[in-house]
Short mmCIF file of C-alpha atoms in Angstrom, two decimals:
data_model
loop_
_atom_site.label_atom_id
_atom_site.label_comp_id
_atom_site.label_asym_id
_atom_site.label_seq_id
_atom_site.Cartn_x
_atom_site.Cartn_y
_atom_site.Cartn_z
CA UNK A 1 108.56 92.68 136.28
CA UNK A 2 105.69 93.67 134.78
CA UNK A 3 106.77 94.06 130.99
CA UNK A 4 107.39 90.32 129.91
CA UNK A 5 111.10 89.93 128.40
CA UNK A 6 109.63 90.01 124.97
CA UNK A 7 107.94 93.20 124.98
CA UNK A 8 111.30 94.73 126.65
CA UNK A 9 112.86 93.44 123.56
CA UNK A 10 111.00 95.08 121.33
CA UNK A 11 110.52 98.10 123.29
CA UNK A 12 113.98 98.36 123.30
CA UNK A 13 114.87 97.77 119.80
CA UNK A 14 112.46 100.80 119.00
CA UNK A 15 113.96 103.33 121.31
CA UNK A 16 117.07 102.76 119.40
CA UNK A 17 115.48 104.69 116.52
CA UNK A 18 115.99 108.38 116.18
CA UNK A 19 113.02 110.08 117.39
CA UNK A 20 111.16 106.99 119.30
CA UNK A 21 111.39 107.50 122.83
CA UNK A 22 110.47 104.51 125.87
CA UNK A 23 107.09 105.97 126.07
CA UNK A 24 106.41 106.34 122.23
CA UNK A 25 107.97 102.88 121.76
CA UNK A 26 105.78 101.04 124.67
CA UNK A 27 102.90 102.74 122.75
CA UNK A 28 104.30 101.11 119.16
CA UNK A 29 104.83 97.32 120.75
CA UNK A 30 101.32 97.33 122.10
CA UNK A 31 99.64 98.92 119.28
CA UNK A 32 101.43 96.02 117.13
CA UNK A 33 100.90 93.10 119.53
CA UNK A 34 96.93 94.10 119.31
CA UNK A 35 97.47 94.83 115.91
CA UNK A 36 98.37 91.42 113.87
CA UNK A 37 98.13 92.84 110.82
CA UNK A 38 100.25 95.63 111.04
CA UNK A 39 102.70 93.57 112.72
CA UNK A 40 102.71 91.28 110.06
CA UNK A 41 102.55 94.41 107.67
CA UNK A 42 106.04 96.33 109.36
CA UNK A 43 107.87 93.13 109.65
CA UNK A 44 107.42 92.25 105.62
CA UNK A 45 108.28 96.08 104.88
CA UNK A 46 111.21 95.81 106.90
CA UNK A 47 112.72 92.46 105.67
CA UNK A 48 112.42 93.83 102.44
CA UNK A 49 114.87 96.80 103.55
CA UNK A 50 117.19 94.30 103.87
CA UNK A 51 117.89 93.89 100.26
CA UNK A 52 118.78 97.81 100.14
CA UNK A 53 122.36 98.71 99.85
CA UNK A 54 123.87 101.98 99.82
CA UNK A 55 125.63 103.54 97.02
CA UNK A 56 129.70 103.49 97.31
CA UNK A 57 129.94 106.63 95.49
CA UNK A 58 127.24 109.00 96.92
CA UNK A 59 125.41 106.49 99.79
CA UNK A 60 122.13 107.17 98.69
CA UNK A 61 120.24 103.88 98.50
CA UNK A 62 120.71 100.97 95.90
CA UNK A 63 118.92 97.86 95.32
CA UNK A 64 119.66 94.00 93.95
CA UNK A 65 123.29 95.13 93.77
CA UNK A 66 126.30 96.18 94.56
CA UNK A 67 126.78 98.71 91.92
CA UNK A 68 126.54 102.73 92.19
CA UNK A 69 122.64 103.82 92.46
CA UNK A 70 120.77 105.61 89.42
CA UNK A 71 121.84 109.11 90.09
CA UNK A 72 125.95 107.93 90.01
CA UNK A 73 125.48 105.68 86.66
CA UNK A 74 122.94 108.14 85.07
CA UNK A 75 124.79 109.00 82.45
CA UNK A 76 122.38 112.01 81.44
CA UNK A 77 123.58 113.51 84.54
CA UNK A 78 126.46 116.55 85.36
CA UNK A 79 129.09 114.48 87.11
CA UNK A 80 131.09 117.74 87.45
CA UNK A 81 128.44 119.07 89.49
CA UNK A 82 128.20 117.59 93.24
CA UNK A 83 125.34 118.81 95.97
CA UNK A 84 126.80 117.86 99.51
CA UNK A 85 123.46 116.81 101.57
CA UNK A 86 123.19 116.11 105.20
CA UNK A 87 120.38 113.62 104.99
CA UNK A 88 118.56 111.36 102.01
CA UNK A 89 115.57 112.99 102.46
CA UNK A 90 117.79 116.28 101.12
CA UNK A 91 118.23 114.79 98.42
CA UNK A 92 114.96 114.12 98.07
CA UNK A 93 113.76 117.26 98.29
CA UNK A 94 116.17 118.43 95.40
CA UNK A 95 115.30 115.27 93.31
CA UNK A 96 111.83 116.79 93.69
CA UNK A 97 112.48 120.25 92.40
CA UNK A 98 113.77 118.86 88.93
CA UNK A 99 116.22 121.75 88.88
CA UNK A 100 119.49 119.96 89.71
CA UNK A 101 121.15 117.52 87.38
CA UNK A 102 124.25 116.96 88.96
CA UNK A 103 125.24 114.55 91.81
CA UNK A 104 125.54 113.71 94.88
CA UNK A 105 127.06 112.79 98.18
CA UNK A 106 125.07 111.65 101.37
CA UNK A 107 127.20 113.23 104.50
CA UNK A 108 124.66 112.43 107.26
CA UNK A 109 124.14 114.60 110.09
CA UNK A 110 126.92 116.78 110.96
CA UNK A 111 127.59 117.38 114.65
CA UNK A 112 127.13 120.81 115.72
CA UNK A 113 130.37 120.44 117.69
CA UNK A 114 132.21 120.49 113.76
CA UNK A 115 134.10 117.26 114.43
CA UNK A 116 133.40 114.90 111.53
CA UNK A 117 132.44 110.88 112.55
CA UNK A 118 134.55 108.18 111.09
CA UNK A 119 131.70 107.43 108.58
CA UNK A 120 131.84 110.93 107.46
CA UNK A 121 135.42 111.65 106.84
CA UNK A 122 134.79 108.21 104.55
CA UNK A 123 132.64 109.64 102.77
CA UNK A 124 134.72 112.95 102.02
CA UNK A 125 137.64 111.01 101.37
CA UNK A 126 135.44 108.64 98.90
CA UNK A 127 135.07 111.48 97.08
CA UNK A 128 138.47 113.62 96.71
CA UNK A 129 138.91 109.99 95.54
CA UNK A 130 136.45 110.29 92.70
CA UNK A 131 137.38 113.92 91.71
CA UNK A 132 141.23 112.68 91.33
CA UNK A 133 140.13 109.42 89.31
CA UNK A 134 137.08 110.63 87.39
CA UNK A 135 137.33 114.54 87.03
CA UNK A 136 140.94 115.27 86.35
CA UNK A 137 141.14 116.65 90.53
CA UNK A 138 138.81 119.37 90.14
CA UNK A 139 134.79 119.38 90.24
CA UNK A 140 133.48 122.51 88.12
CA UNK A 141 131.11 122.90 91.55
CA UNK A 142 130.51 121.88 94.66
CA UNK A 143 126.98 122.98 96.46
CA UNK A 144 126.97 122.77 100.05
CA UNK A 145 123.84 122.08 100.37
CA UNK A 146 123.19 122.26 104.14
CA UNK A 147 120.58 123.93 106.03
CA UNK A 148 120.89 127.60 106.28
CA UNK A 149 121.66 127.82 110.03
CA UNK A 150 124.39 129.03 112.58
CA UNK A 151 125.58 125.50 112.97
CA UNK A 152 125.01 125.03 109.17
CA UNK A 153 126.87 127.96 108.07
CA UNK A 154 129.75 126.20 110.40
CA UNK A 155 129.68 123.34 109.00
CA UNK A 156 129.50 124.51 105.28
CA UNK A 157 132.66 126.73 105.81
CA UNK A 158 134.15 123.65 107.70
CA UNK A 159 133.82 121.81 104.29
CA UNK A 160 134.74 124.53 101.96
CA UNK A 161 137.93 124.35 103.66
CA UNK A 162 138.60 120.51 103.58
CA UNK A 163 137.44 120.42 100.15
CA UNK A 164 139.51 123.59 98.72
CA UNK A 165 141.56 122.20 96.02
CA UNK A 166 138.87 119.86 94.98
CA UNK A 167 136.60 122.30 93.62
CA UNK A 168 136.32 125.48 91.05
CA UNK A 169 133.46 126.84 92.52
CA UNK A 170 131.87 126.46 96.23
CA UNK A 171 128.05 127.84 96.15
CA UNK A 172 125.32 127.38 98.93
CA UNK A 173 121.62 127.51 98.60
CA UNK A 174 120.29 130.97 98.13
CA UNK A 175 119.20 132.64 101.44
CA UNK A 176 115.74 134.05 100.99
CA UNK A 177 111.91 134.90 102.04
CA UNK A 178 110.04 131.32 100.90
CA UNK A 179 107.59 131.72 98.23
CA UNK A 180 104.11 132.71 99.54
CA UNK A 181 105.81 134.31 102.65
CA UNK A 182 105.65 137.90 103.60
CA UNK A 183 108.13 140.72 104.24
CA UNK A 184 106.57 141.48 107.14
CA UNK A 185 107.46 138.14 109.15
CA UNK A 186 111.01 137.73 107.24
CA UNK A 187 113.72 138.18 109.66
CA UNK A 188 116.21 140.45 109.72
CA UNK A 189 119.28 138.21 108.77
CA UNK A 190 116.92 136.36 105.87
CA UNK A 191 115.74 139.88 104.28
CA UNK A 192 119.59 140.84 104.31
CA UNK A 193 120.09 138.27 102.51
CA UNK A 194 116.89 138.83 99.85
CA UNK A 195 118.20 142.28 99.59
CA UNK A 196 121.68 141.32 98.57
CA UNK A 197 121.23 138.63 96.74
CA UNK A 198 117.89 140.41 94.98
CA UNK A 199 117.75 139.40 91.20
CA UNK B 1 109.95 107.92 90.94
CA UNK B 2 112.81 108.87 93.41
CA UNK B 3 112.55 106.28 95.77
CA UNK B 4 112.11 102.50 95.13
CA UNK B 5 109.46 100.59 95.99
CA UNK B 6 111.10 98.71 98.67
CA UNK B 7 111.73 101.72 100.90
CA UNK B 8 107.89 103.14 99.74
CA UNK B 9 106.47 99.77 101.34
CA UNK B 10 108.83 99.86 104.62
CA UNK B 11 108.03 103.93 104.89
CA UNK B 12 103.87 103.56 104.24
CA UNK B 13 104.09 100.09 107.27
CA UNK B 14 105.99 102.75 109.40
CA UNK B 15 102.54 105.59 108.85
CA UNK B 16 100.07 102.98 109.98
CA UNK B 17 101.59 103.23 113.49
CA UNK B 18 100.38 105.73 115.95
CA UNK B 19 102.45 108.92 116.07
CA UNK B 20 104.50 108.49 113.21
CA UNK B 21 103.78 110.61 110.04
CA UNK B 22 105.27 110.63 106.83
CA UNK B 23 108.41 112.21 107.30
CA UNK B 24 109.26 110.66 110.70
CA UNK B 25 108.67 107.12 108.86
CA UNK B 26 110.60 108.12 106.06
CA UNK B 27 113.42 108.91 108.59
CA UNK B 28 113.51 105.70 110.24
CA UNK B 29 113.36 103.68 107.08
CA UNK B 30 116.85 105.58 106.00
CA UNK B 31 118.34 105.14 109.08
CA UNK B 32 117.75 101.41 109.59
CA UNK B 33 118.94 101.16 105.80
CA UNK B 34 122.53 102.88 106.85
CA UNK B 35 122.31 100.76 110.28
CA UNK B 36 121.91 96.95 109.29
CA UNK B 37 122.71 96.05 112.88
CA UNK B 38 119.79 97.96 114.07
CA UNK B 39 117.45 97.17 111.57
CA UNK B 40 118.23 93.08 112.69
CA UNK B 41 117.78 93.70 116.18
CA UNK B 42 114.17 95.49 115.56
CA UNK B 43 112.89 92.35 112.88
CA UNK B 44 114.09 89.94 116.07
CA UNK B 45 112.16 92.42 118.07
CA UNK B 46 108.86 92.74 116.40
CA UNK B 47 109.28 88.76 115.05
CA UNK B 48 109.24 87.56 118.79
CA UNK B 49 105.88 89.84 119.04
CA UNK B 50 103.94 87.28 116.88
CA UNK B 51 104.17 85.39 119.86
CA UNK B 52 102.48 87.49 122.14
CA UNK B 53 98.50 86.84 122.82
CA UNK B 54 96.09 88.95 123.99
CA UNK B 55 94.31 88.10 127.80
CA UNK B 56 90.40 87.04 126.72
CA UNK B 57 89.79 88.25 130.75
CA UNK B 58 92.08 91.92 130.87
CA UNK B 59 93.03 92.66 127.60
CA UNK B 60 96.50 92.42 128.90
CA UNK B 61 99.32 90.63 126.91
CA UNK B 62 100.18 87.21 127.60
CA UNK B 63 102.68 85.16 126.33
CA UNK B 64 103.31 81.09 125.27
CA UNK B 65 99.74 80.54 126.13
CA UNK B 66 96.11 80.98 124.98
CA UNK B 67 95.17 80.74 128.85
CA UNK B 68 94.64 83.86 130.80
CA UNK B 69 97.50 86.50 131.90
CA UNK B 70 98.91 86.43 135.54
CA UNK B 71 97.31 89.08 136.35
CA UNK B 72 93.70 87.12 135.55
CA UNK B 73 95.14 83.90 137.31
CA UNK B 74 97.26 84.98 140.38
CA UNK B 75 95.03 83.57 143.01
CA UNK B 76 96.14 86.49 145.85
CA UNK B 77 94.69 89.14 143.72
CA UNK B 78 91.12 90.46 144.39
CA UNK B 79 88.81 89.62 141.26
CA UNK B 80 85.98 91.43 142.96
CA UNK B 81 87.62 94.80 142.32
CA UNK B 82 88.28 95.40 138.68
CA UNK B 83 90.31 98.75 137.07
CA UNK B 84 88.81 100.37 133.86
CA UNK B 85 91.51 101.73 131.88
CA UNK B 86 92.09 102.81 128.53
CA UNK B 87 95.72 101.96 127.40
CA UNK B 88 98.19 99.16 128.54
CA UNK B 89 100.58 101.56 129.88
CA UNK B 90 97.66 102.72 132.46
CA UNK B 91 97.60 99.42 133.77
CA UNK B 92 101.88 99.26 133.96
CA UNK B 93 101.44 102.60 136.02
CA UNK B 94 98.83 101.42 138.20
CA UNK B 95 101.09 97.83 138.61
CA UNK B 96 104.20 100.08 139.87
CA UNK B 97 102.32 101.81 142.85
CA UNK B 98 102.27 98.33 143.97
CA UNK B 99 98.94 99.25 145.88
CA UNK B 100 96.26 97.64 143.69
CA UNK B 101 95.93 94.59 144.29
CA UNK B 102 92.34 93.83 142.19
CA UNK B 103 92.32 92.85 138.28
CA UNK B 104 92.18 94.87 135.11
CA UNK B 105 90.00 95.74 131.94
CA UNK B 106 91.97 97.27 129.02
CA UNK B 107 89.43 98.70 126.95
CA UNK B 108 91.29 101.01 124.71
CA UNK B 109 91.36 104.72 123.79
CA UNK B 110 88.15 105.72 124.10
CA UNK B 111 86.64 108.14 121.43
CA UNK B 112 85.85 111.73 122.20
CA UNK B 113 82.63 111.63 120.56
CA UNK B 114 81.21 109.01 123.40
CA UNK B 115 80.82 106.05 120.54
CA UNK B 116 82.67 102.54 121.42
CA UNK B 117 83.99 100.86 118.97
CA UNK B 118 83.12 97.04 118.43
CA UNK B 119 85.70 96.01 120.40
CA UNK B 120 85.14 97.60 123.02
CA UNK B 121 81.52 96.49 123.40
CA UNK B 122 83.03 93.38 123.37
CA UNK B 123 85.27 93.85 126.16
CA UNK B 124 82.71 95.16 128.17
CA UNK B 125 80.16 92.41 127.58
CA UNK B 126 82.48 90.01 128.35
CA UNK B 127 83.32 91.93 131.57
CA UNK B 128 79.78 91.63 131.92
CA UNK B 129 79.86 88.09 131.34
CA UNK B 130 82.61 87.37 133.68
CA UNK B 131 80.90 89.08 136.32
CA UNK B 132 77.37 87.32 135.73
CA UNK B 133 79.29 84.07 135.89
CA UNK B 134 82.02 84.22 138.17
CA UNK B 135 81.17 87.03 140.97
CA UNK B 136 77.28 86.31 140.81
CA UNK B 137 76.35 89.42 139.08
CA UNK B 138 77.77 91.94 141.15
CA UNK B 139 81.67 93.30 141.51
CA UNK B 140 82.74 94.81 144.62
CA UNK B 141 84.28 98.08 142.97
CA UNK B 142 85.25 99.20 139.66
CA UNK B 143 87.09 101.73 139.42
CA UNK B 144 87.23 103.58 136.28
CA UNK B 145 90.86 104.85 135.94
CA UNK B 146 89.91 107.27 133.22
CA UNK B 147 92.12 110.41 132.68
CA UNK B 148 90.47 113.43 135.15
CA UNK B 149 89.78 115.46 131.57
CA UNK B 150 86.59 116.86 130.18
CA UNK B 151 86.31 113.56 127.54
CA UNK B 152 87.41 111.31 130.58
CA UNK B 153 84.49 112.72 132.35
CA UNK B 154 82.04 111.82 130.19
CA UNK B 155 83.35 108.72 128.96
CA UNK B 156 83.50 107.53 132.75
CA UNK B 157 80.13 108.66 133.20
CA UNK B 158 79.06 106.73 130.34
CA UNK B 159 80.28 103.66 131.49
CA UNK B 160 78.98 103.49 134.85
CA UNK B 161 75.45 104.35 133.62
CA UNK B 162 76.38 101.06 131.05
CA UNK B 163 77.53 98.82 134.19
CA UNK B 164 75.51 100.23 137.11
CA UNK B 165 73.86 97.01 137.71
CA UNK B 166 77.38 95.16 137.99
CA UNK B 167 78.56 96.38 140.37
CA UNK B 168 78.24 97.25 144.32
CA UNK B 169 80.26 100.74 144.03
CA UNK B 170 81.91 102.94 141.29
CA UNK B 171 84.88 105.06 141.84
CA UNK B 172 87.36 107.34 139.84
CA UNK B 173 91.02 108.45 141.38
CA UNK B 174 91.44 111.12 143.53
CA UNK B 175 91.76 114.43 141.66
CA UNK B 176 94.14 116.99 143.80
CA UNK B 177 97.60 118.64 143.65
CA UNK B 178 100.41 116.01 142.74
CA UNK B 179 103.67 115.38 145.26
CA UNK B 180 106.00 117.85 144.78
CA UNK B 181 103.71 120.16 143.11
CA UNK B 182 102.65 123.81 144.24
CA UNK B 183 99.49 125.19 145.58
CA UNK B 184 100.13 128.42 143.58
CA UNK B 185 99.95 126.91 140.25
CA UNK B 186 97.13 124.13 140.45
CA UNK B 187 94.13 125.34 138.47
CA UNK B 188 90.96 125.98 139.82
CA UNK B 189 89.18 122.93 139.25
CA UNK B 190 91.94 120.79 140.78
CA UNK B 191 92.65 122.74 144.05
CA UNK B 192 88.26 122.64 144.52
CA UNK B 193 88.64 119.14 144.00
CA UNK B 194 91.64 118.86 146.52
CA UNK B 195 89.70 120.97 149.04
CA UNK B 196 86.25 119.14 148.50
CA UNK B 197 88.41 115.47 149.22
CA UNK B 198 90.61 116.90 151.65
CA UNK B 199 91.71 114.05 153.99
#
């Protein structure tokens, strides 16, 4: 017994975090407890997450309510047009490029063994709801907007499927060298791609 | 302006802890946000913190008290020999080979460019202090349980030129091959060092 109950507590309570593990999170709690002031600081900035909701409609995050977030009641925005993300910080990332318009829907991370949680096949089912109710059953596109891997591909051709009838059009994120790369270091499956795809 | 300023405070508390950049943090705030339960459990967590104090002897957490830790007051422990480390979980290592039975000085991470930070001259003087007062100017042993690197050396060598007149002997663990591991792949400096202290 030489970690007092409290600091086991709070050890604990961090390891339960995606990417914390016990030695990272022993580090954390006795950073903090020599650290007042970023104890105090973490503890306010995580209260305050406690007023954030998520969005019934694409489960991004949503504040002093429990109405849809800005992207769902924006009504500048292509509600036709939904981008399926894996993670928030997806979105992000899209939200950042100023390109996309549309919507969304917040999937979370798909197993690589293709079987959908509870949580996710919600969140699918949330919105064949929406397409029934708000677009007359068909979206004019759906991007599947998940990482460009093996398991990705899966997945992606996993939803096209579920999603079918919901849908006119199915795209995924073009395959490509990044800008600023080179030819040289491309591999042979993502210069396949460039070349098909070229434009 | 994607995300709100809620999540921006929670995310930026999450950067000022060690090992956790910007995208990690920005993780973890999302995740507690879709995981209330979890995101309780951590605030009772790091809220029960506040309560833990710092040992004015070791360094060493202590809880409910402003006295000393029970490492500092267990009367069957030798104060004459005292451990140098840098980090808490040094001292939790040392603890579960159950064969030190002296007391503890936490003094931190020490810097690689040889400089102490104010703190830490303040740990050592009151080291100092303690000895001066309580052992009659001279400790039996420290031991400096610095890591056996290149910046360990020299920061070890530092401090016993800083305490040399404190105490009666300075020592540093044993360097050699570790259980279980293989002659064939110790480097150099290690398997000179396990020849040199053969035993």
């Amino acid at each position: 017994m030489i970690l007092s109950e409290k600091i086991k507590k709070a050890i604990s309570a961090f390891t339960e975090l995606p990417g914390i593990g016990p030695r990272h999170a022993t580090r954390l709690v006795f950073f903090l407890v020599s650290s007042p002031g970023k104890l105090k600081n973490l503890l306010a900035g995580l209260s305050s997450l406690l007023d954030v909701k998520i969005c019934p409609r694409c489960f991004f995050t949503v504040e002093n309510s429990d109405s849809l977030c800005r992207f769902c009641t924006d009504p500048s925005r292509d509600h036709k047009t939904i981008a399926i993300v894996e993670k928030e910080t997806d979105l992000i990332s899209l939200e950042r490029t100023t390109k996309f318009k549309g919507r969304y829907l917040i999937l979370g991370d798909l197993k690589k063994n293709g079987v959908l949680e509870d949580e996710q096949t919600r969140r699918l089912a949330s919105l064949k709801n929406f397409i029934l109710e708000e677009l007359g059953g068909q979206a004019e596109e759906i991007i599947l907007a998940i990482n460009p891997t093996t398991f990705g591909d899966f997945s992606a051709s996993f939803l096209e499927k579920d999603l079918k009838r919901f849908a006119k059009r199915f795209t995924r994120l073009a395959r490509g060298i990044p800008s600023g790369g080179e030819i040289e270091f491309a591999d042979e499956e993502t210069l396949s791609s460039a070349l098909e795809h070229r434009n």
